[in-house]
Amino acid sequence: MLVLVTYDVNTTYQSGQKRLRHIAEACENYGLRVQKSVFECRVDPAEWERLKAKLLDLYHAETDSLRFYFLGSNWKNRVEHHGVCDAPDIDGALIL
Amino acid sequence: MLVLVTYDVNTTYQSGQKRLRHIAEACENYGLRVQKSVFECRVDPAEWERLKAKLLDLYHAETDSLRFYFLGSNWKNRVEHHGVCDAPDIDGALIL
């Protein structure tokens, strides 16, 4: 299944920069960075539980925002991309 | 239907700041800002074509990135949020 992880981390303080880095690193272990704070994670349920637990451990609920979008297994038809894309395409997102 | 719009706009130059503002304004006409560069747009097909055309007109394909995720009509079960959320919830996203 594909889980889209998007986040905003408050980087007012140095600790925020560290959280931002660690959250990105956690996502990189499971998925593809498609924009600065947007990751497409192709995970099975057990992997997702591990990644989610890690992200909830890393982020600050009072200052940061984490959003998870569950795109299911038929996600290739749900994604459309335009413009630059740093990451190699995750074998199917429509690039126009 | 719900279309998730995520974007990265290159703001190295002043013109990028302007594009960023205009892209956000275009999305605000159709949806809810849930993170800095993430909008949830509840649109019908005709509205979506208008918003998409506007976004493709505004962005720079050589420097910016636009991603659209089509979450369908049953999107409420596809979204999970943790932490701060500036926007009023779009009547249903699960807030934990």
PDB file of C-alpha atoms in Angstrom:
ATOM      1  CA  MET A   1       0.000   0.000   0.000  1.00  0.00           C
ATOM      2  CA  LEU A   2       1.079   3.586  -0.488  1.00  0.00           C
ATOM      3  CA  VAL A   3       1.020   6.028   2.401  1.00  0.00           C
ATOM      4  CA  LEU A   4       1.687   9.660   1.620  1.00  0.00           C
ATOM      5  CA  VAL A   5       3.403  11.424   4.502  1.00  0.00           C
ATOM      6  CA  THR A   6       3.357  15.244   4.543  1.00  0.00           C
ATOM      7  CA  TYR A   7       4.675  17.343   7.378  1.00  0.00           C
ATOM      8  CA  ASP A   8       5.349  20.847   8.618  1.00  0.00           C
ATOM      9  CA  VAL A   9       7.945  21.097  11.348  1.00  0.00           C
ATOM     10  CA  ASN A  10       8.422  24.335  13.257  1.00  0.00           C
ATOM     11  CA  THR A  11      12.071  25.274  12.788  1.00  0.00           C
ATOM     12  CA  THR A  12      12.085  28.453  14.867  1.00  0.00           C
ATOM     13  CA  TYR A  13      14.571  26.787  17.186  1.00  0.00           C
ATOM     14  CA  GLN A  14      17.621  24.609  16.429  1.00  0.00           C
ATOM     15  CA  SER A  15      15.785  21.583  17.830  1.00  0.00           C
ATOM     16  CA  GLY A  16      13.237  22.016  15.041  1.00  0.00           C
ATOM     17  CA  GLN A  17      15.930  21.714  12.383  1.00  0.00           C
ATOM     18  CA  LYS A  18      17.028  18.454  14.027  1.00  0.00           C
ATOM     19  CA  ARG A  19      13.468  17.108  14.132  1.00  0.00           C
ATOM     20  CA  LEU A  20      13.021  18.038  10.466  1.00  0.00           C
ATOM     21  CA  ARG A  21      16.146  16.074   9.544  1.00  0.00           C
ATOM     22  CA  HIS A  22      15.201  13.061  11.624  1.00  0.00           C
ATOM     23  CA  ILE A  23      11.649  12.960  10.274  1.00  0.00           C
ATOM     24  CA  ALA A  24      12.965  13.047   6.720  1.00  0.00           C
ATOM     25  CA  GLU A  25      15.505  10.318   7.520  1.00  0.00           C
ATOM     26  CA  ALA A  26      12.778   8.127   9.027  1.00  0.00           C
ATOM     27  CA  CYS A  27      10.634   8.525   5.912  1.00  0.00           C
ATOM     28  CA  GLU A  28      13.627   7.890   3.632  1.00  0.00           C
ATOM     29  CA  ASN A  29      13.967   4.440   5.181  1.00  0.00           C
ATOM     30  CA  TYR A  30      10.534   3.530   3.868  1.00  0.00           C
ATOM     31  CA  GLY A  31       9.817   5.701   0.903  1.00  0.00           C
ATOM     32  CA  LEU A  32      10.614   8.248  -1.738  1.00  0.00           C
ATOM     33  CA  ARG A  33      10.939  11.972  -1.178  1.00  0.00           C
ATOM     34  CA  VAL A  34       8.863  13.577  -3.927  1.00  0.00           C
ATOM     35  CA  GLN A  35       8.867  17.112  -2.557  1.00  0.00           C
ATOM     36  CA  LYS A  36      10.632  18.835   0.331  1.00  0.00           C
ATOM     37  CA  SER A  37       8.207  17.602   2.975  1.00  0.00           C
ATOM     38  CA  VAL A  38       6.243  15.019   1.033  1.00  0.00           C
ATOM     39  CA  PHE A  39       7.145  11.322   0.990  1.00  0.00           C
ATOM     40  CA  GLU A  40       5.506   8.434  -0.806  1.00  0.00           C
ATOM     41  CA  CYS A  41       5.995   5.355   1.343  1.00  0.00           C
ATOM     42  CA  ARG A  42       5.267   1.940  -0.121  1.00  0.00           C
ATOM     43  CA  VAL A  43       4.845  -0.152   3.008  1.00  0.00           C
ATOM     44  CA  ASP A  44       3.059  -3.219   4.305  1.00  0.00           C
ATOM     45  CA  PRO A  45       0.923  -2.806   7.452  1.00  0.00           C
ATOM     46  CA  ALA A  46       3.719  -3.855   9.813  1.00  0.00           C
ATOM     47  CA  GLU A  47       6.222  -1.467   8.188  1.00  0.00           C
ATOM     48  CA  TRP A  48       3.681   1.314   8.356  1.00  0.00           C
ATOM     49  CA  GLU A  49       3.144   0.781  12.091  1.00  0.00           C
ATOM     50  CA  ARG A  50       6.900   1.013  12.663  1.00  0.00           C
ATOM     51  CA  LEU A  51       7.265   4.167  10.551  1.00  0.00           C
ATOM     52  CA  LYS A  52       4.230   5.807  12.128  1.00  0.00           C
ATOM     53  CA  ALA A  53       5.462   5.031  15.638  1.00  0.00           C
ATOM     54  CA  LYS A  54       8.850   6.528  14.767  1.00  0.00           C
ATOM     55  CA  LEU A  55       7.304   9.697  13.318  1.00  0.00           C
ATOM     56  CA  LEU A  56       5.000  10.175  16.304  1.00  0.00           C
ATOM     57  CA  ASP A  57       7.997   9.746  18.551  1.00  0.00           C
ATOM     58  CA  LEU A  58      10.035  12.333  16.678  1.00  0.00           C
ATOM     59  CA  TYR A  59       7.557  15.146  16.083  1.00  0.00           C
ATOM     60  CA  HIS A  60       6.268  17.745  18.576  1.00  0.00           C
ATOM     61  CA  ALA A  61       2.487  17.729  18.742  1.00  0.00           C
ATOM     62  CA  GLU A  62       2.385  21.345  20.007  1.00  0.00           C
ATOM     63  CA  THR A  63       4.369  22.809  17.111  1.00  0.00           C
ATOM     64  CA  ASP A  64       4.509  20.349  14.215  1.00  0.00           C
ATOM     65  CA  SER A  65       1.983  18.828  11.826  1.00  0.00           C
ATOM     66  CA  LEU A  66       1.985  15.315  10.404  1.00  0.00           C
ATOM     67  CA  ARG A  67      -0.577  14.178   7.854  1.00  0.00           C
ATOM     68  CA  PHE A  68      -0.925  10.664   6.487  1.00  0.00           C
ATOM     69  CA  TYR A  69      -2.901   9.912   3.331  1.00  0.00           C
ATOM     70  CA  PHE A  70      -3.707   6.277   2.657  1.00  0.00           C
ATOM     71  CA  LEU A  71      -3.734   5.813  -1.096  1.00  0.00           C
ATOM     72  CA  GLY A  72      -4.183   2.037  -1.031  1.00  0.00           C
ATOM     73  CA  SER A  73      -2.733  -0.373  -3.529  1.00  0.00           C
ATOM     74  CA  ASN A  74      -4.293   1.184  -6.628  1.00  0.00           C
ATOM     75  CA  TRP A  75      -2.382   4.417  -6.032  1.00  0.00           C
ATOM     76  CA  LYS A  76      -0.731   4.738  -9.470  1.00  0.00           C
ATOM     77  CA  ASN A  77      -3.910   6.174 -10.955  1.00  0.00           C
ATOM     78  CA  ARG A  78      -4.270   8.579  -8.041  1.00  0.00           C
ATOM     79  CA  VAL A  79      -1.063  10.529  -8.552  1.00  0.00           C
ATOM     80  CA  GLU A  80      -0.212  13.187 -11.125  1.00  0.00           C
ATOM     81  CA  HIS A  81       3.013  15.138 -11.264  1.00  0.00           C
ATOM     82  CA  HIS A  82       4.057  18.250 -13.094  1.00  0.00           C
ATOM     83  CA  GLY A  83       7.450  19.966 -13.146  1.00  0.00           C
ATOM     84  CA  VAL A  84      10.711  19.061 -11.513  1.00  0.00           C
ATOM     85  CA  CYS A  85      11.026  15.903  -9.530  1.00  0.00           C
ATOM     86  CA  ASP A  86      14.235  15.192  -7.602  1.00  0.00           C
ATOM     87  CA  ALA A  87      13.390  11.583  -6.860  1.00  0.00           C
ATOM     88  CA  PRO A  88      13.289   8.787  -9.407  1.00  0.00           C
ATOM     89  CA  ASP A  89       9.638   8.091 -10.084  1.00  0.00           C
ATOM     90  CA  ILE A  90       8.184   5.378  -7.872  1.00  0.00           C
ATOM     91  CA  ASP A  91       7.523   3.151 -10.989  1.00  0.00           C
ATOM     92  CA  GLY A  92       4.376   4.693 -12.202  1.00  0.00           C
ATOM     93  CA  ALA A  93       3.405   8.156 -11.066  1.00  0.00           C
ATOM     94  CA  LEU A  94       2.170   9.942 -14.217  1.00  0.00           C
ATOM     95  CA  ILE A  95       4.800  12.522 -15.254  1.00  0.00           C
ATOM     96  CA  LEU A  96       3.494  15.137 -17.757  1.00  0.00           C
TER      97      LEU A  96
ATOM     98  CA  MET B   1     -14.154  14.468  -4.800  1.00  0.00           C
ATOM     99  CA  LEU B   2     -11.047  15.430  -2.875  1.00  0.00           C
ATOM    100  CA  VAL B   3      -7.867  16.411  -4.687  1.00  0.00           C
ATOM    101  CA  LEU B   4      -4.759  16.884  -2.593  1.00  0.00           C
ATOM    102  CA  VAL B   5      -2.466  19.524  -4.068  1.00  0.00           C
ATOM    103  CA  THR B   6       1.150  19.610  -2.878  1.00  0.00           C
ATOM    104  CA  TYR B   7       3.807  21.869  -4.309  1.00  0.00           C
ATOM    105  CA  ASP B   8       7.396  23.016  -4.064  1.00  0.00           C
ATOM    106  CA  VAL B   9       8.087  26.379  -5.638  1.00  0.00           C
ATOM    107  CA  ASN B  10      11.649  27.575  -6.149  1.00  0.00           C
ATOM    108  CA  THR B  11      11.909  30.881  -4.320  1.00  0.00           C
ATOM    109  CA  THR B  12      15.533  31.676  -5.121  1.00  0.00           C
ATOM    110  CA  TYR B  13      14.318  34.734  -7.006  1.00  0.00           C
ATOM    111  CA  GLN B  14      11.612  37.280  -6.142  1.00  0.00           C
ATOM    112  CA  SER B  15       9.440  35.939  -8.936  1.00  0.00           C
ATOM    113  CA  GLY B  16       9.336  32.630  -7.082  1.00  0.00           C
ATOM    114  CA  GLN B  17       7.906  34.288  -3.969  1.00  0.00           C
ATOM    115  CA  LYS B  18       5.161  35.761  -6.171  1.00  0.00           C
ATOM    116  CA  ARG B  19       4.418  32.384  -7.797  1.00  0.00           C
ATOM    117  CA  LEU B  20       4.245  30.796  -4.347  1.00  0.00           C
ATOM    118  CA  ARG B  21       1.688  33.367  -3.217  1.00  0.00           C
ATOM    119  CA  HIS B  22      -0.405  33.063  -6.354  1.00  0.00           C
ATOM    120  CA  ILE B  23      -0.424  29.253  -6.254  1.00  0.00           C
ATOM    121  CA  ALA B  24      -1.581  29.343  -2.642  1.00  0.00           C
ATOM    122  CA  GLU B  25      -4.263  31.916  -3.492  1.00  0.00           C
ATOM    123  CA  ALA B  26      -5.503  29.767  -6.382  1.00  0.00           C
ATOM    124  CA  CYS B  27      -5.782  26.724  -4.104  1.00  0.00           C
ATOM    125  CA  GLU B  28      -7.474  28.761  -1.377  1.00  0.00           C
ATOM    126  CA  ASN B  29     -10.311  29.500  -3.776  1.00  0.00           C
ATOM    127  CA  TYR B  30     -11.094  25.798  -3.950  1.00  0.00           C
ATOM    128  CA  GLY B  31      -9.849  24.209  -0.791  1.00  0.00           C
ATOM    129  CA  LEU B  32      -8.331  24.175   2.653  1.00  0.00           C
ATOM    130  CA  ARG B  33      -4.692  24.789   3.471  1.00  0.00           C
ATOM    131  CA  VAL B  34      -3.712  21.974   5.831  1.00  0.00           C
ATOM    132  CA  GLN B  35       0.020  22.545   5.758  1.00  0.00           C
ATOM    133  CA  LYS B  36       2.265  25.227   4.276  1.00  0.00           C
ATOM    134  CA  SER B  37       2.243  23.757   0.789  1.00  0.00           C
ATOM    135  CA  VAL B  38      -0.496  21.179   1.070  1.00  0.00           C
ATOM    136  CA  PHE B  39      -4.130  21.897   0.170  1.00  0.00           C
ATOM    137  CA  GLU B  40      -7.168  19.663   0.335  1.00  0.00           C
ATOM    138  CA  CYS B  41      -9.512  20.743  -2.448  1.00  0.00           C
ATOM    139  CA  ARG B  42     -13.072  19.445  -2.493  1.00  0.00           C
ATOM    140  CA  VAL B  43     -14.040  20.024  -6.093  1.00  0.00           C
ATOM    141  CA  ASP B  44     -16.289  18.679  -8.803  1.00  0.00           C
ATOM    142  CA  PRO B  45     -14.677  17.715 -12.130  1.00  0.00           C
ATOM    143  CA  ALA B  46     -15.348  21.094 -13.746  1.00  0.00           C
ATOM    144  CA  GLU B  47     -13.925  22.999 -10.756  1.00  0.00           C
ATOM    145  CA  TRP B  48     -10.907  20.735 -10.763  1.00  0.00           C
ATOM    146  CA  GLU B  49     -10.200  21.451 -14.449  1.00  0.00           C
ATOM    147  CA  ARG B  50     -10.330  25.182 -13.747  1.00  0.00           C
ATOM    148  CA  LEU B  51      -8.024  24.938 -10.714  1.00  0.00           C
ATOM    149  CA  LYS B  52      -5.597  22.648 -12.497  1.00  0.00           C
ATOM    150  CA  ALA B  53      -5.449  24.946 -15.526  1.00  0.00           C
ATOM    151  CA  LYS B  54      -4.754  27.905 -13.219  1.00  0.00           C
ATOM    152  CA  LEU B  55      -1.990  26.055 -11.357  1.00  0.00           C
ATOM    153  CA  LEU B  56      -0.324  24.874 -14.556  1.00  0.00           C
ATOM    154  CA  ASP B  57      -0.471  28.433 -15.811  1.00  0.00           C
ATOM    155  CA  LEU B  58       1.142  29.831 -12.669  1.00  0.00           C
ATOM    156  CA  TYR B  59       3.953  27.393 -11.957  1.00  0.00           C
ATOM    157  CA  HIS B  60       7.342  27.066 -13.712  1.00  0.00           C
ATOM    158  CA  ALA B  61       7.885  23.555 -15.002  1.00  0.00           C
ATOM    159  CA  GLU B  62      11.690  23.988 -14.984  1.00  0.00           C
ATOM    160  CA  THR B  63      11.944  24.952 -11.308  1.00  0.00           C
ATOM    161  CA  ASP B  64       8.726  24.058  -9.480  1.00  0.00           C
ATOM    162  CA  SER B  65       6.913  20.840  -8.615  1.00  0.00           C
ATOM    163  CA  LEU B  66       3.171  20.258  -8.483  1.00  0.00           C
ATOM    164  CA  ARG B  67       1.693  16.955  -7.358  1.00  0.00           C
ATOM    165  CA  PHE B  68      -1.988  16.064  -7.390  1.00  0.00           C
ATOM    166  CA  TYR B  69      -3.378  13.131  -5.406  1.00  0.00           C
ATOM    167  CA  PHE B  70      -6.900  12.052  -6.246  1.00  0.00           C
ATOM    168  CA  LEU B  71      -8.473  10.759  -3.046  1.00  0.00           C
ATOM    169  CA  GLY B  72     -11.945  10.228  -4.483  1.00  0.00           C
ATOM    170  CA  SER B  73     -15.182  10.730  -2.607  1.00  0.00           C
ATOM    171  CA  ASN B  74     -14.448   8.276   0.196  1.00  0.00           C
ATOM    172  CA  TRP B  75     -11.455  10.376   1.313  1.00  0.00           C
ATOM    173  CA  LYS B  76     -12.414  10.789   4.973  1.00  0.00           C
ATOM    174  CA  ASN B  77     -11.071   7.364   5.825  1.00  0.00           C
ATOM    175  CA  ARG B  78      -7.885   8.065   3.900  1.00  0.00           C
ATOM    176  CA  VAL B  79      -6.622  10.975   5.979  1.00  0.00           C
ATOM    177  CA  GLU B  80      -5.021  11.013   9.409  1.00  0.00           C
ATOM    178  CA  HIS B  81      -3.651  14.095  11.147  1.00  0.00           C
ATOM    179  CA  HIS B  82      -1.404  14.569  14.140  1.00  0.00           C
ATOM    180  CA  GLY B  83      -0.274  17.803  15.755  1.00  0.00           C
ATOM    181  CA  VAL B  84      -1.079  21.383  14.986  1.00  0.00           C
ATOM    182  CA  CYS B  85      -3.510  22.236  12.265  1.00  0.00           C
ATOM    183  CA  ASP B  86      -4.015  25.878  11.264  1.00  0.00           C
ATOM    184  CA  ALA B  87      -7.059  25.178   9.165  1.00  0.00           C
ATOM    185  CA  PRO B  88     -10.484  24.182  10.516  1.00  0.00           C
ATOM    186  CA  ASP B  89     -10.858  20.502   9.801  1.00  0.00           C
ATOM    187  CA  ILE B  90     -12.542  19.763   6.482  1.00  0.00           C
ATOM    188  CA  ASP B  91     -15.508  18.052   8.342  1.00  0.00           C
ATOM    189  CA  GLY B  92     -13.978  14.721   8.904  1.00  0.00           C
ATOM    190  CA  ALA B  93     -10.236  14.275   8.822  1.00  0.00           C
ATOM    191  CA  LEU B  94      -9.344  12.124  11.853  1.00  0.00           C
ATOM    192  CA  ILE B  95      -7.536  14.317  14.407  1.00  0.00           C
ATOM    193  CA  LEU B  96      -5.670  12.332  17.109  1.00  0.00           C
TER     194      LEU B  96
END
